[in-house]
mmCIF file of C-alpha atoms in Angstrom:
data_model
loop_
_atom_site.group_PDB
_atom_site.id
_atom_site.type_symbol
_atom_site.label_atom_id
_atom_site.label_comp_id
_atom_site.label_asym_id
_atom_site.label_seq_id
_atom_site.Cartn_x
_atom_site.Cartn_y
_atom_site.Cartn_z
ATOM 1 C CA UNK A 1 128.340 135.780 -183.966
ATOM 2 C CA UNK A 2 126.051 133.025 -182.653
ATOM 3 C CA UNK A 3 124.550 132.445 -179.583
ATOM 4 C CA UNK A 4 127.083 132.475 -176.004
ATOM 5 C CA UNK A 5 128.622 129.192 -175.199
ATOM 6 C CA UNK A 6 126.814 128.014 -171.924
ATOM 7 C CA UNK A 7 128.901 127.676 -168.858
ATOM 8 C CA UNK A 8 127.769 124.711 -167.599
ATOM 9 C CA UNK A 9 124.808 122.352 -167.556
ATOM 10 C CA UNK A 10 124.263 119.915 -170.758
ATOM 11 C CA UNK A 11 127.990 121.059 -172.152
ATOM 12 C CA UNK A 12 129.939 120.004 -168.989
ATOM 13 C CA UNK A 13 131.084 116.658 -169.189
ATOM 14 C CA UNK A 14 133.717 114.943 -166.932
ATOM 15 C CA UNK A 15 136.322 113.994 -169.108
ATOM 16 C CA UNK A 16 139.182 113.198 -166.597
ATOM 17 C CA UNK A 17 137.386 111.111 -163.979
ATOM 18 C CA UNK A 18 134.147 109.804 -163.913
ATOM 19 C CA UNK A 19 131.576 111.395 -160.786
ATOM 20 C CA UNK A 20 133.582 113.631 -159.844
ATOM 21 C CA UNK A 21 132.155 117.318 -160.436
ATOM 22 C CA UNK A 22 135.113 118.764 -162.041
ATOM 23 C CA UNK A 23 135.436 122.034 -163.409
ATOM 24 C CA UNK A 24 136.774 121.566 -167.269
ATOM 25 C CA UNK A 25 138.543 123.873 -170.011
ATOM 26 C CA UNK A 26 138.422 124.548 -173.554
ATOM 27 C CA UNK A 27 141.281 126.140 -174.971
ATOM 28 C CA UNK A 28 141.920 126.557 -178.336
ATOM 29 C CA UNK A 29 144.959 128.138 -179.213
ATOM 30 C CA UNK A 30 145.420 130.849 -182.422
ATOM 31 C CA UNK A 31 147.105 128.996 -185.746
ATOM 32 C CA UNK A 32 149.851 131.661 -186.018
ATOM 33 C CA UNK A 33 150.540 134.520 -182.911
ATOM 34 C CA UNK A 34 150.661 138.182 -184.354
ATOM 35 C CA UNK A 35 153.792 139.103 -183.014
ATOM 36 C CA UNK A 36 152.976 142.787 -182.085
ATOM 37 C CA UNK A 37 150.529 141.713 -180.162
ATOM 38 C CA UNK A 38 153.466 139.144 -177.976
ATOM 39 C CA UNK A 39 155.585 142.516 -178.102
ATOM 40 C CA UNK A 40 153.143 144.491 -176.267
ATOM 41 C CA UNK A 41 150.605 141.573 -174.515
ATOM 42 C CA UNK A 42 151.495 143.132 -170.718
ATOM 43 C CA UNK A 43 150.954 146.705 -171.572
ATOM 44 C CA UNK A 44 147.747 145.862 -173.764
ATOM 45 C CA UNK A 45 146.666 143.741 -170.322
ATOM 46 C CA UNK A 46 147.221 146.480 -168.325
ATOM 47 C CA UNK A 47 143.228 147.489 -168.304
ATOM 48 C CA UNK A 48 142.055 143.908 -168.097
ATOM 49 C CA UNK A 49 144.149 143.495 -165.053
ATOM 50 C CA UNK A 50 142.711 146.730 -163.617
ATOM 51 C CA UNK A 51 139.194 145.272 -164.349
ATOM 52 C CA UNK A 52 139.917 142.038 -162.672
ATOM 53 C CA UNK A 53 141.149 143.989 -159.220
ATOM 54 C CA UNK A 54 137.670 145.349 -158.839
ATOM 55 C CA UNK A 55 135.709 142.167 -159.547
ATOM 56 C CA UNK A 56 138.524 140.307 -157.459
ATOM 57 C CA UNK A 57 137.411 142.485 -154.669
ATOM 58 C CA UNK A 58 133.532 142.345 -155.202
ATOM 59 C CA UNK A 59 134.353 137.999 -155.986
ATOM 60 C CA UNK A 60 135.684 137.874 -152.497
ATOM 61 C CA UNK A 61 132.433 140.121 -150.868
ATOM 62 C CA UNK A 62 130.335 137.648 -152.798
ATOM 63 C CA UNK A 63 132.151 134.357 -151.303
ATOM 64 C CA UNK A 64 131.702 135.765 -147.986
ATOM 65 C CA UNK A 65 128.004 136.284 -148.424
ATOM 66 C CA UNK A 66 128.030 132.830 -149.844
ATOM 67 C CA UNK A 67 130.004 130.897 -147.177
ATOM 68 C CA UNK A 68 127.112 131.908 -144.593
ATOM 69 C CA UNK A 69 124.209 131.009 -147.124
ATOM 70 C CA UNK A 70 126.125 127.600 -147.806
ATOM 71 C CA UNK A 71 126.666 126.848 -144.419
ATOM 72 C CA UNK A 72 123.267 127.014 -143.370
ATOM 73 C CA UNK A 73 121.621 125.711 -145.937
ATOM 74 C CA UNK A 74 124.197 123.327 -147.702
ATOM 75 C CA UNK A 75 123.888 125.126 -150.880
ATOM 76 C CA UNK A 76 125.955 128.031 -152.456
ATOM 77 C CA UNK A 77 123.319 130.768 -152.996
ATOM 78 C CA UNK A 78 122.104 130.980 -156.874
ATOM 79 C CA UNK A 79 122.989 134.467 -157.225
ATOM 80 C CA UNK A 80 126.543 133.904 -155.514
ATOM 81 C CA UNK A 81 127.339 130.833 -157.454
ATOM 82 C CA UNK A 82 125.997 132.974 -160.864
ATOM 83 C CA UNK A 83 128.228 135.994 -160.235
ATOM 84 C CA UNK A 84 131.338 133.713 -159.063
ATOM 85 C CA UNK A 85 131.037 131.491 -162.271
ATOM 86 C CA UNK A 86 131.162 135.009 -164.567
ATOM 87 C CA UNK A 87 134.055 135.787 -162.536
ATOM 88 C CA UNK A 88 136.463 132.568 -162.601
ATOM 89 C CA UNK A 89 135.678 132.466 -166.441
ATOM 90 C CA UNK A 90 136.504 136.172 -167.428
ATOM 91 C CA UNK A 91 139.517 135.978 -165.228
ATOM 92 C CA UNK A 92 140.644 132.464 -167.456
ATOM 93 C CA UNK A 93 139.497 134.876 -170.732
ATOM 94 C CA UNK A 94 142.225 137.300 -169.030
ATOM 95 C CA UNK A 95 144.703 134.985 -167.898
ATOM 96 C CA UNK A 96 144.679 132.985 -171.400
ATOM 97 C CA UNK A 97 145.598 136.040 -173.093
ATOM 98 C CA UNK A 98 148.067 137.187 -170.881
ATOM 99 C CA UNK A 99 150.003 133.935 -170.629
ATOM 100 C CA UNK A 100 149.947 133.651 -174.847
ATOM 101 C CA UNK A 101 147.917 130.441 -175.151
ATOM 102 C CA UNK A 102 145.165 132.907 -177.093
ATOM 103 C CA UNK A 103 146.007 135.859 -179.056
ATOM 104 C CA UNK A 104 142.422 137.502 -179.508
ATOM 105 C CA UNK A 105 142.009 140.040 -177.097
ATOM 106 C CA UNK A 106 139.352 138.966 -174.041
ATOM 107 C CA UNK A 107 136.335 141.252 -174.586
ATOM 108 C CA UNK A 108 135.226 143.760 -171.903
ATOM 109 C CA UNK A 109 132.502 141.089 -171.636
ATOM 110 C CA UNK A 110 130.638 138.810 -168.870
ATOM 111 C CA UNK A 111 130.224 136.499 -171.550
ATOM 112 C CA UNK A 112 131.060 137.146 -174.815
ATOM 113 C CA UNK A 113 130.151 134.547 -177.800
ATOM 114 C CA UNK A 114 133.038 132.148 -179.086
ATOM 115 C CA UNK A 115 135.693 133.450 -177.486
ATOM 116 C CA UNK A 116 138.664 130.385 -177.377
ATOM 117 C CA UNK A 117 138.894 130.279 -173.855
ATOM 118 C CA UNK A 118 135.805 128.965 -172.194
ATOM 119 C CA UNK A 119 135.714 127.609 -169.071
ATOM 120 C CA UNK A 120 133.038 124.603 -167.965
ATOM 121 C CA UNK A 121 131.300 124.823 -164.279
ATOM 122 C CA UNK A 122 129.353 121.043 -163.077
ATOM 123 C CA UNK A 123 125.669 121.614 -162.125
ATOM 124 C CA UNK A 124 125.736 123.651 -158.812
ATOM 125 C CA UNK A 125 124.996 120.752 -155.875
ATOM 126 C CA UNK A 126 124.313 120.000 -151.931
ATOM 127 C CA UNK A 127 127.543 121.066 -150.428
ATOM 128 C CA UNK A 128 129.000 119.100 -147.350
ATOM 129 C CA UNK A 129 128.195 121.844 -144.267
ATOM 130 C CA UNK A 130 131.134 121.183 -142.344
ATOM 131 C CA UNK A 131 133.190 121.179 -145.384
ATOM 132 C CA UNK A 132 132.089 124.847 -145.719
ATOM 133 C CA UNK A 133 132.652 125.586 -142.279
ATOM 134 C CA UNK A 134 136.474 124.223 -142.521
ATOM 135 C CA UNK A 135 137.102 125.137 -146.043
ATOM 136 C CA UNK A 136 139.967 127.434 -145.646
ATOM 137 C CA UNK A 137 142.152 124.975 -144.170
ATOM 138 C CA UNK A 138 141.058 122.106 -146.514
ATOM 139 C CA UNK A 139 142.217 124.444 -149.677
ATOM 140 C CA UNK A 140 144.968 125.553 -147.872
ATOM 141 C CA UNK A 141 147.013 122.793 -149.298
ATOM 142 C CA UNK A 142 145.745 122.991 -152.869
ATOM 143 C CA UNK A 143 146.324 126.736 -153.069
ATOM 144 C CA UNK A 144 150.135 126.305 -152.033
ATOM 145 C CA UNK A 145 150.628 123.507 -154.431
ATOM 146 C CA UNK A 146 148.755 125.805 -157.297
ATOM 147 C CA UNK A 147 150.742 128.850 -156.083
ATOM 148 C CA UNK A 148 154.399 126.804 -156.621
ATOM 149 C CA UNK A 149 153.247 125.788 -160.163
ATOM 150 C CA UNK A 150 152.322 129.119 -160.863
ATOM 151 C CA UNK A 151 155.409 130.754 -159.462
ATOM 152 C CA UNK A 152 157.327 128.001 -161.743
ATOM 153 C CA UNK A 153 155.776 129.295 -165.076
ATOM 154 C CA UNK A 154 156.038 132.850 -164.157
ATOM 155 C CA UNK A 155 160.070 132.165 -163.463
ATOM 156 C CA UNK A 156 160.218 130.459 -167.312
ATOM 157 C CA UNK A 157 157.694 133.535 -168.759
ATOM 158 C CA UNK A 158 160.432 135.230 -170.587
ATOM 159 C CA UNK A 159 161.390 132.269 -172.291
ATOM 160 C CA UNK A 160 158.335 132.017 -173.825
ATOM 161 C CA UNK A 161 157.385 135.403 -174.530
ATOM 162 C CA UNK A 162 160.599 134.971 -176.407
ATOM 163 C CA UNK A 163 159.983 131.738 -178.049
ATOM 164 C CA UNK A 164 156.416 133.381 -179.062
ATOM 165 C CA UNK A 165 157.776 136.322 -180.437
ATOM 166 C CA UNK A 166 160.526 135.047 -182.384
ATOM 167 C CA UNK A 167 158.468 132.389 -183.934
ATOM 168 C CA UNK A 168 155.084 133.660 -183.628
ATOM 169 C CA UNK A 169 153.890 129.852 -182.341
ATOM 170 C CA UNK A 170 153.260 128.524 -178.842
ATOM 171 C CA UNK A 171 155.459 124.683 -178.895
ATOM 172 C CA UNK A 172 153.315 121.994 -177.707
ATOM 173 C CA UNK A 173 154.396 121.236 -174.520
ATOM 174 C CA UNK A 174 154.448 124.707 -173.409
ATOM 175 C CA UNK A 175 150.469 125.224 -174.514
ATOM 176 C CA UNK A 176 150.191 121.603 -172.578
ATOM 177 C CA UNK A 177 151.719 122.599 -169.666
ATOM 178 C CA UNK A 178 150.460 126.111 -169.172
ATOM 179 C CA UNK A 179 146.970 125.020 -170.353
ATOM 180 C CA UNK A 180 147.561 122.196 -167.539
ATOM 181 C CA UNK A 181 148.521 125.322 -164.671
ATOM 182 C CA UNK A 182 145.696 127.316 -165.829
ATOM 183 C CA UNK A 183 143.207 124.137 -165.284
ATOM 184 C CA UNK A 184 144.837 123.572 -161.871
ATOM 185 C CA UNK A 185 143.974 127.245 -160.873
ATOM 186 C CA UNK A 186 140.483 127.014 -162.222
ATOM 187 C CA UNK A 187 139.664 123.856 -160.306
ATOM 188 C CA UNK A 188 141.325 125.245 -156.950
ATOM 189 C CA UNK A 189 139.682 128.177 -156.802
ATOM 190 C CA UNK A 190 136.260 126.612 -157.621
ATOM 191 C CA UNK A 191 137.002 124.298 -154.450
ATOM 192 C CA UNK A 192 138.176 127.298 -152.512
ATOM 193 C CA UNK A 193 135.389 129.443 -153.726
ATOM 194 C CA UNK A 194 132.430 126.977 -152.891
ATOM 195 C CA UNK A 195 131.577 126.318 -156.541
ATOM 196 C CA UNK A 196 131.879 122.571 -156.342
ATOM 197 C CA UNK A 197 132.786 120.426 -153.761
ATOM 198 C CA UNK A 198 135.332 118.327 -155.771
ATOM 199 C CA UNK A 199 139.015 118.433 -154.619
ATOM 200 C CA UNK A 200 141.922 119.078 -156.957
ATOM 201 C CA UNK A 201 142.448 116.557 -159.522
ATOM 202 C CA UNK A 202 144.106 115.489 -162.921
ATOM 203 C CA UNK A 203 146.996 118.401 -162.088
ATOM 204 C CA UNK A 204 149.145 116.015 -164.969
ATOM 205 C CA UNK A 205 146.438 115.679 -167.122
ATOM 206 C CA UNK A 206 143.597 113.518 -168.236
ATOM 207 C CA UNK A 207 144.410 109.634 -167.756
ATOM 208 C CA UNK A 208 141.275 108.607 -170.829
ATOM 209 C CA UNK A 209 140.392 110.375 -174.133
ATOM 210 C CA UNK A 210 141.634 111.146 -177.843
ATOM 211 C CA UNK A 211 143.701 113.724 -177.677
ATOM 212 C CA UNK A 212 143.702 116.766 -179.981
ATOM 213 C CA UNK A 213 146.451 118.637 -181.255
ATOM 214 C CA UNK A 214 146.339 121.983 -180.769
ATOM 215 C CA UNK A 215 147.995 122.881 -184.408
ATOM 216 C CA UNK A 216 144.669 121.247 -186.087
ATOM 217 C CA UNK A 217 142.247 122.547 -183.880
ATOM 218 C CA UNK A 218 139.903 125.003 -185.136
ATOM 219 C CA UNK A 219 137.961 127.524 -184.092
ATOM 220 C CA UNK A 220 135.485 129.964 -185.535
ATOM 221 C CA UNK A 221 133.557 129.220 -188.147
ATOM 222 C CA UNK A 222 131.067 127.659 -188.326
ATOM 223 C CA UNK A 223 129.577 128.989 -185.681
ATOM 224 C CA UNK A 224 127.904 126.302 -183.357
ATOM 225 C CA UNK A 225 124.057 126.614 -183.225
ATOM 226 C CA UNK A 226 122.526 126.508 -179.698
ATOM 227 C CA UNK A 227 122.360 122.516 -179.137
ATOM 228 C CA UNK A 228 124.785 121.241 -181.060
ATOM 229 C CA UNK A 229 127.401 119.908 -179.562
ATOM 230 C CA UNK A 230 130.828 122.215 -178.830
ATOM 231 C CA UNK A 231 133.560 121.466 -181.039
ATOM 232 C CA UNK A 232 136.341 119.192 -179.808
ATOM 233 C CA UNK A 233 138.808 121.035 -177.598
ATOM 234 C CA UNK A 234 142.941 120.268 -177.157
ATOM 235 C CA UNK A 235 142.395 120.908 -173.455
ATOM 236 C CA UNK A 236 139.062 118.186 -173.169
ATOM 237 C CA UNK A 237 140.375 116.055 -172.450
ATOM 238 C CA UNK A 238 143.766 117.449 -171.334
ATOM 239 C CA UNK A 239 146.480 114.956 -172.385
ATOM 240 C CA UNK A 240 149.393 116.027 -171.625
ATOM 241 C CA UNK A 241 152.594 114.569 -173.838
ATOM 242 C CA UNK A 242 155.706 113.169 -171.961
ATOM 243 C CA UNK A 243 157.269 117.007 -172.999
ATOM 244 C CA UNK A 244 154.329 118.618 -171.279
ATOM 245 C CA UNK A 245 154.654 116.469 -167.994
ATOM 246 C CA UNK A 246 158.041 117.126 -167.567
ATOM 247 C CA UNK A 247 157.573 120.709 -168.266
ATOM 248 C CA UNK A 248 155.010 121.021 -165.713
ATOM 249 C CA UNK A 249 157.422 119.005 -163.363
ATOM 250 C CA UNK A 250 159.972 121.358 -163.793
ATOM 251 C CA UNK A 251 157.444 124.692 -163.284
ATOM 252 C CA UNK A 252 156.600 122.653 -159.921
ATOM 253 C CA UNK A 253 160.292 122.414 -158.462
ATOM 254 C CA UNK A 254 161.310 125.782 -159.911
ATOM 255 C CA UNK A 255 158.163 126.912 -157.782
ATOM 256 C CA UNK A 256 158.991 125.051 -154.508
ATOM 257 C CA UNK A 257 162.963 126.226 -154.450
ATOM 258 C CA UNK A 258 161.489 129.679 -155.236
ATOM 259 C CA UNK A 259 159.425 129.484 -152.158
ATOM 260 C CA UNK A 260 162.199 128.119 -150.067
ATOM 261 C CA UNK A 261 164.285 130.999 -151.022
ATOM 262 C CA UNK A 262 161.476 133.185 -150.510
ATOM 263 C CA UNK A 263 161.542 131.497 -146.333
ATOM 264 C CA UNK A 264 165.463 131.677 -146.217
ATOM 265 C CA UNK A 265 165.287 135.135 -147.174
ATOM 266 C CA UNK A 266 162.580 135.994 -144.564
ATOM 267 C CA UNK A 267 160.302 137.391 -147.268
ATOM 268 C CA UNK A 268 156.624 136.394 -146.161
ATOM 269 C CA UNK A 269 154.810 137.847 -149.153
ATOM 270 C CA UNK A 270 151.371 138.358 -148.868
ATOM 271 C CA UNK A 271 147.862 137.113 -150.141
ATOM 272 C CA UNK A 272 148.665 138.339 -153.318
ATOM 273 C CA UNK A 273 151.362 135.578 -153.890
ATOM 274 C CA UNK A 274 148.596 133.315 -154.823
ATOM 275 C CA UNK A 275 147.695 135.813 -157.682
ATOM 276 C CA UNK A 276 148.403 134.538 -161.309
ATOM 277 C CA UNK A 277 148.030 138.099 -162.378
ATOM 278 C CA UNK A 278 150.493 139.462 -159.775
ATOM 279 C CA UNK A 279 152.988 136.647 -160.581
ATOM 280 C CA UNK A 280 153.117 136.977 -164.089
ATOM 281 C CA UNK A 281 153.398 140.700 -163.729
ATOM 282 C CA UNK A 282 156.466 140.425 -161.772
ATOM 283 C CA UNK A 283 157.839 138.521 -164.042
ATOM 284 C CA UNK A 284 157.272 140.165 -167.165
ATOM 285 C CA UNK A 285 157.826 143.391 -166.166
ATOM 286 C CA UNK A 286 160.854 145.258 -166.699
#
């Protein structure tokens, strides 16, 4: 099986924009979807989700622990930073299955060798202190905006579950655009979550690069040896065609009218609305 992909250090480059410590994502999507697998994908998710509850809990214990450490000493404790890393990377492992841009099932694993969803952290570095101290209501923003474009691809779910299942392939723009969402979360909650101090950025994609289309990109074999570099991914950079940027428009204004109706209605919601696994689950559930 080879040696686990690193999560960071020499591996992470910024491929969107230059300095800024970005958190990046390889994706690399199955050449053909086994269909039984898109029949049943929620029920066969059922004990990943139940998995990801518990470490959602113990993630948010461990942020707590870590806000304190972080505002005192300006750095996100190592062992905080370690366990919150494993944790935004299984739940992408998770979240990649469940939303059908993968179709190998995400190991019961912290991290599991050449799996094709990885998920890139920057170098841990000096955070700013009263950033920390006010970093609830600087994400605040970010995590609504993340939460309508989430809300927008769980409202057009079905529609590709069907798409998926009736031609057992994922059409470009859709991987594009939900490969772009899933990005958005990851770099939101690694803002929210003290994991880097970059804002959200490159929500429409990557602005420099050579793309990589997803249909010729390969994964598996052979293996990559320990120092060589990673294989090129269709998600680094992510460059998003004009069908995926309108897609993810879309996603974003189905998401805001659904929260509008959502205030007309006088239905608050709850925490959980920021949940990818919560929204999809409403969704896709009968």
């Amino acid at each position: 099986m080879g040696e686990p992909w690193p999560s960071g250090g020499q591996d992470w480059q910024p491929t969107g924009i230059p300095g800024e410590a970005l958190v990046e994502l390889d994706v690399f999507p199955p050449e053909q979807h086994q269909r039984w697998t898109v029949l049943l994908r929620l029920l066969l998710a059922i004990p990943q989700l139940i998995v990801m509850w518990f470490l959602g809990f113990a993630a948010f214990v461990v942020v707590v622990c870590g806000w304190f450490g972080a505002l005192f000493t300006g750095r996100l404790p190592q062992w905080c930073g370690e366990f919150l890393r494993g944790y935004f990377s299984y739940s992408a492992r998770v979240y990649g299955y469940l939303m059908l841009v993968v179709d190998e099932y995400p190991p019961f694993a912290w991290n599991p060798p050449n799996y094709p969803v990885r998920v890139l952290f920057p170098p841990p570095t000096e955070l700013n202190r009263l950033a920390v101290l006010f970093r609830l209501i600087l994400a605040f923003p970010i995590l609504v905006f993340t939460s309508w474009l989430v809300s927008g691809w769980a409202m057009l779910a079905f529609v590709f579950w069907l798409i998926v299942l009736i031609t057992g392939r994922m059409p470009r723009s859709v991987f594009e655009a939900t490969t772009a969402i899933m990005r958005t979360e990851l770099r939101t909650q690694a803002y929210t979550y003290l994991l880097t101090p970059a804002y959200l950025k490159g929500v429409f994609g990557d602005q420099t690069g050579v793309p990589v289309d997803p249909a010729t990109a390969q994964w598996g074999q052979p293996v990559r040896q320990w120092g060589q570099p990673a294989p090129q991914s269709p998600t680094r950079p992510l460059l998003l065609s004009r069908g995926g940027q309108v897609l993810l428009i879309v996603m974003l204004i189905l998401g805001i009218l659904a929260s509008m109706l959502q205030t007309v209605t006088g239905d608050d919601g709850d925490i959980d609305d920021f949940s990818l696994a919560r929204t999809t689950s409403q969704i896709l559930t009968p």
